[in-house]
XYZ file of N, CA and C in Angstrom:
294
model
N 314.137 100.508 21.428
C 313.482 101.539 20.645
C 312.089 101.851 21.199
N 311.391 100.827 21.648
C 310.048 101.008 22.165
C 310.048 101.890 23.412
N 311.002 101.673 24.328
C 311.088 102.492 25.531
C 311.365 103.954 25.189
N 312.237 104.172 24.228
C 312.557 105.527 23.811
C 311.328 106.211 23.223
N 310.591 105.508 22.377
C 309.384 106.072 21.786
C 308.340 106.387 22.843
N 308.168 105.501 23.815
C 307.224 105.741 24.907
C 307.631 106.972 25.706
N 308.917 107.081 25.981
C 309.427 108.234 26.723
C 309.159 109.525 25.957
N 309.481 109.538 24.682
C 309.291 110.749 23.889
C 307.828 111.125 23.763
N 306.967 110.154 23.603
C 305.531 110.415 23.508
C 305.008 110.997 24.814
N 305.400 110.409 25.917
C 304.939 110.875 27.224
C 305.420 112.286 27.522
N 306.621 112.629 27.082
C 307.183 113.931 27.392
C 306.829 115.006 26.375
N 306.354 114.609 25.224
C 306.010 115.586 24.193
C 304.842 116.468 24.609
N 303.914 115.935 25.380
C 302.726 116.682 25.774
C 302.962 117.550 27.011
N 304.094 117.427 27.618
C 304.369 118.208 28.818
C 304.591 119.676 28.466
N 304.091 120.559 29.334
C 304.357 121.979 29.090
C 305.811 122.283 29.419
N 306.449 123.089 28.623
C 307.785 123.547 28.960
C 307.728 125.058 29.087
N 308.560 125.579 29.935
C 308.556 127.013 30.187
C 309.964 127.544 30.088
N 310.153 128.494 29.171
C 311.466 129.100 28.964
C 311.547 130.522 29.520
N 310.404 131.117 29.829
C 310.411 132.480 30.359
C 310.466 133.533 29.276
N 309.822 133.261 28.149
C 309.928 134.171 27.004
C 308.844 135.250 26.933
N 307.727 135.062 27.647
C 306.659 136.065 27.568
C 305.668 135.903 28.718
N 304.871 136.948 28.904
C 303.817 136.899 29.911
C 302.777 135.838 29.553
N 302.432 135.767 28.281
C 301.447 134.771 27.842
C 301.952 133.359 28.106
N 303.231 133.117 27.838
C 303.798 131.790 28.103
C 303.751 131.480 29.595
N 304.040 132.469 30.430
C 304.021 132.273 31.886
C 302.616 131.912 32.365
N 301.625 132.640 31.886
C 300.250 132.359 32.287
C 299.803 130.986 31.795
N 300.156 130.644 30.568
C 299.815 129.325 30.042
C 300.473 128.229 30.880
N 301.722 128.436 31.252
C 302.454 127.446 32.035
C 301.804 127.240 33.405
N 301.435 128.317 34.075
C 300.775 128.197 35.383
C 299.496 127.377 35.246
N 298.716 127.673 34.231
C 297.479 126.917 34.017
C 297.764 125.463 33.661
N 298.793 125.217 32.879
C 299.137 123.842 32.495
C 299.566 123.025 33.717
N 300.316 123.631 34.606
C 300.715 122.931 35.836
C 299.485 122.640 36.688
N 298.594 123.599 36.798
C 297.356 123.381 37.563
C 296.522 122.251 36.957
N 296.401 122.237 35.635
C 295.629 121.169 34.974
C 296.266 119.800 35.192
N 297.583 119.737 35.090
C 298.287 118.469 35.307
C 298.075 117.997 36.745
N 298.182 118.891 37.697
C 297.980 118.523 39.103
C 296.554 118.026 39.327
N 295.588 118.686 38.718
C 294.197 118.254 38.859
C 294.017 116.860 38.266
N 294.590 116.634 37.097
C 294.466 115.333 36.437
C 295.114 114.216 37.256
N 296.150 114.556 38.000
C 296.854 113.574 38.834
C 296.314 113.525 40.260
N 295.241 114.277 40.516
C 294.651 114.404 41.860
C 295.681 114.908 42.869
N 296.474 115.878 42.425
C 297.526 116.487 43.248
C 297.322 118.000 43.354
N 296.111 118.471 43.060
C 295.882 119.908 42.980
C 295.995 120.652 44.309
N 296.091 119.946 45.433
C 296.343 120.595 46.718
C 297.685 120.177 47.296
N 298.487 119.517 46.493
C 299.826 119.098 46.905
C 300.830 120.080 46.306
N 301.023 121.191 46.998
C 301.833 122.278 46.457
C 303.303 121.905 46.304
N 303.774 120.990 47.099
C 305.160 120.514 46.950
C 305.298 119.734 45.634
N 304.325 118.846 45.359
C 304.344 118.074 44.111
C 304.259 119.010 42.912
N 303.346 119.980 42.977
C 303.160 120.910 41.869
C 304.442 121.699 41.592
N 305.111 122.152 42.651
C 306.350 122.903 42.485
C 307.439 122.021 41.872
N 307.521 120.792 42.337
C 308.530 119.868 41.797
C 308.239 119.564 40.328
N 306.987 119.331 39.995
C 306.620 119.078 38.595
C 306.972 120.283 37.725
N 306.603 121.475 38.178
C 306.889 122.684 37.406
C 308.387 122.828 37.155
N 309.188 122.541 38.160
C 310.640 122.684 38.023
C 311.191 121.769 36.930
N 310.587 120.606 36.757
C 311.079 119.678 35.739
C 310.726 120.134 34.333
N 309.876 121.139 34.219
C 309.415 121.613 32.914
C 310.059 122.931 32.506
N 311.002 123.427 33.295
C 311.648 124.702 32.995
C 312.958 124.489 32.258
N 313.263 125.466 31.388
C 314.542 125.447 30.692
C 314.962 126.889 30.422
N 316.180 127.050 29.962
C 316.668 128.367 29.582
C 316.604 129.378 30.715
N 316.139 130.563 30.379
C 316.050 131.674 31.326
C 315.212 131.309 32.546
N 314.115 130.621 32.351
C 313.244 130.238 33.470
C 313.950 129.288 34.429
N 314.697 128.343 33.899
C 315.434 127.409 34.748
C 316.484 128.137 35.577
N 317.221 129.017 34.948
C 318.246 129.774 35.681
C 317.615 130.646 36.756
N 316.491 131.284 36.451
C 315.772 132.093 37.434
C 315.321 131.211 38.602
N 314.738 130.061 38.296
C 314.238 129.146 39.324
C 315.357 128.701 40.257
N 316.520 128.417 39.689
C 317.644 127.952 40.497
C 318.102 129.000 41.512
N 317.832 130.269 41.258
C 318.228 131.338 42.163
C 317.201 131.683 43.230
N 316.046 131.039 43.183
C 315.003 131.326 44.172
C 315.321 130.687 45.518
N 314.808 131.264 46.609
C 314.949 130.613 47.910
C 314.259 129.246 47.895
N 314.769 128.306 48.658
C 314.229 126.939 48.692
C 312.739 126.907 49.031
N 312.304 127.770 49.951
C 310.894 127.725 50.330
C 309.981 128.123 49.170
N 310.472 128.958 48.262
C 309.696 129.333 47.079
C 309.772 128.211 46.044
N 310.945 127.633 45.865
C 311.114 126.539 44.908
C 310.214 125.356 45.241
N 309.959 125.109 46.499
C 309.262 123.890 46.910
C 307.795 124.082 47.281
N 307.234 125.258 47.048
C 305.836 125.523 47.407
C 305.148 126.211 46.226
N 304.267 125.479 45.542
C 303.617 126.010 44.353
C 302.867 127.306 44.631
N 302.257 127.446 45.796
C 301.515 128.673 46.086
C 302.437 129.892 46.086
N 303.682 129.714 46.450
C 304.668 130.800 46.400
C 305.318 130.888 45.021
N 305.582 129.736 44.428
C 306.268 129.704 43.141
C 305.435 130.324 42.032
N 304.137 130.042 41.984
C 303.325 130.605 40.907
C 303.244 132.123 41.016
N 303.197 132.654 42.237
C 303.194 134.116 42.418
C 304.529 134.697 41.953
N 305.634 134.080 42.374
C 306.960 134.555 41.974
C 307.124 134.480 40.459
N 306.646 133.406 39.863
C 306.758 133.211 38.422
C 306.014 134.314 37.665
N 304.792 134.583 38.063
C 304.020 135.619 37.372
C 304.575 137.012 37.662
N 305.070 137.242 38.891
C 305.694 138.538 39.202
C 306.916 138.779 38.326
N 307.663 137.728 38.056
C 308.898 137.865 37.266
C 308.622 137.924 35.761
N 307.766 137.052 35.269
C 307.612 136.917 33.822
C 306.365 137.584 33.251
N 305.451 138.007 34.101
C 304.253 138.730 33.644
C 303.959 139.885 34.602
N 304.968 140.737 34.880
C 304.812 141.757 35.917
C 303.836 142.884 35.578
N 303.614 143.150 34.319
C 302.747 144.260 33.941
C 301.317 143.845 33.667
N 301.033 142.585 33.879
C 299.675 142.102 33.684
C 298.857 142.417 34.935
N 297.642 142.899 34.784
C 296.830 143.207 35.963
C 296.442 141.939 36.705
N 296.359 142.018 38.040
C 295.925 140.830 38.801
C 294.464 140.507 38.482
N 294.109 139.273 38.694
C 292.729 138.862 38.467
C 291.820 139.612 39.423
N 290.654 139.976 38.947
C 289.688 140.689 39.784
C 289.198 139.779 40.899
N 289.091 140.315 42.079
C 288.593 139.563 43.217
C 287.068 139.540 43.160
N 286.514 138.396 43.448
C 285.065 138.260 43.441
C 284.532 138.456 44.850
N 283.374 139.091 44.981
C 282.745 139.293 46.287
C 281.692 138.233 46.559
N 281.648 137.202 45.734
C 280.626 136.160 45.893
C 281.002 135.212 46.981
């Protein structure tokens, strides 16, 4: 029982992504970035992509399964594809000239 409770507690705080809205997509991208930073993996795009994949379900999971392998395994490509698919009408972030 203790192992089950530990498992459920550890997984309850994980972000899950179903692909239901643009806001959910943006929140998910930020949640993956925060998790990677906390794990000191924020420049490990393969790790980030693998972590994100474990948090998808429903429509998002099916969409992810249809992506090319190079997109599935590289967070820098996956986050762009994710936002293009699930938040396509949102304006891109303004570029800074600083």
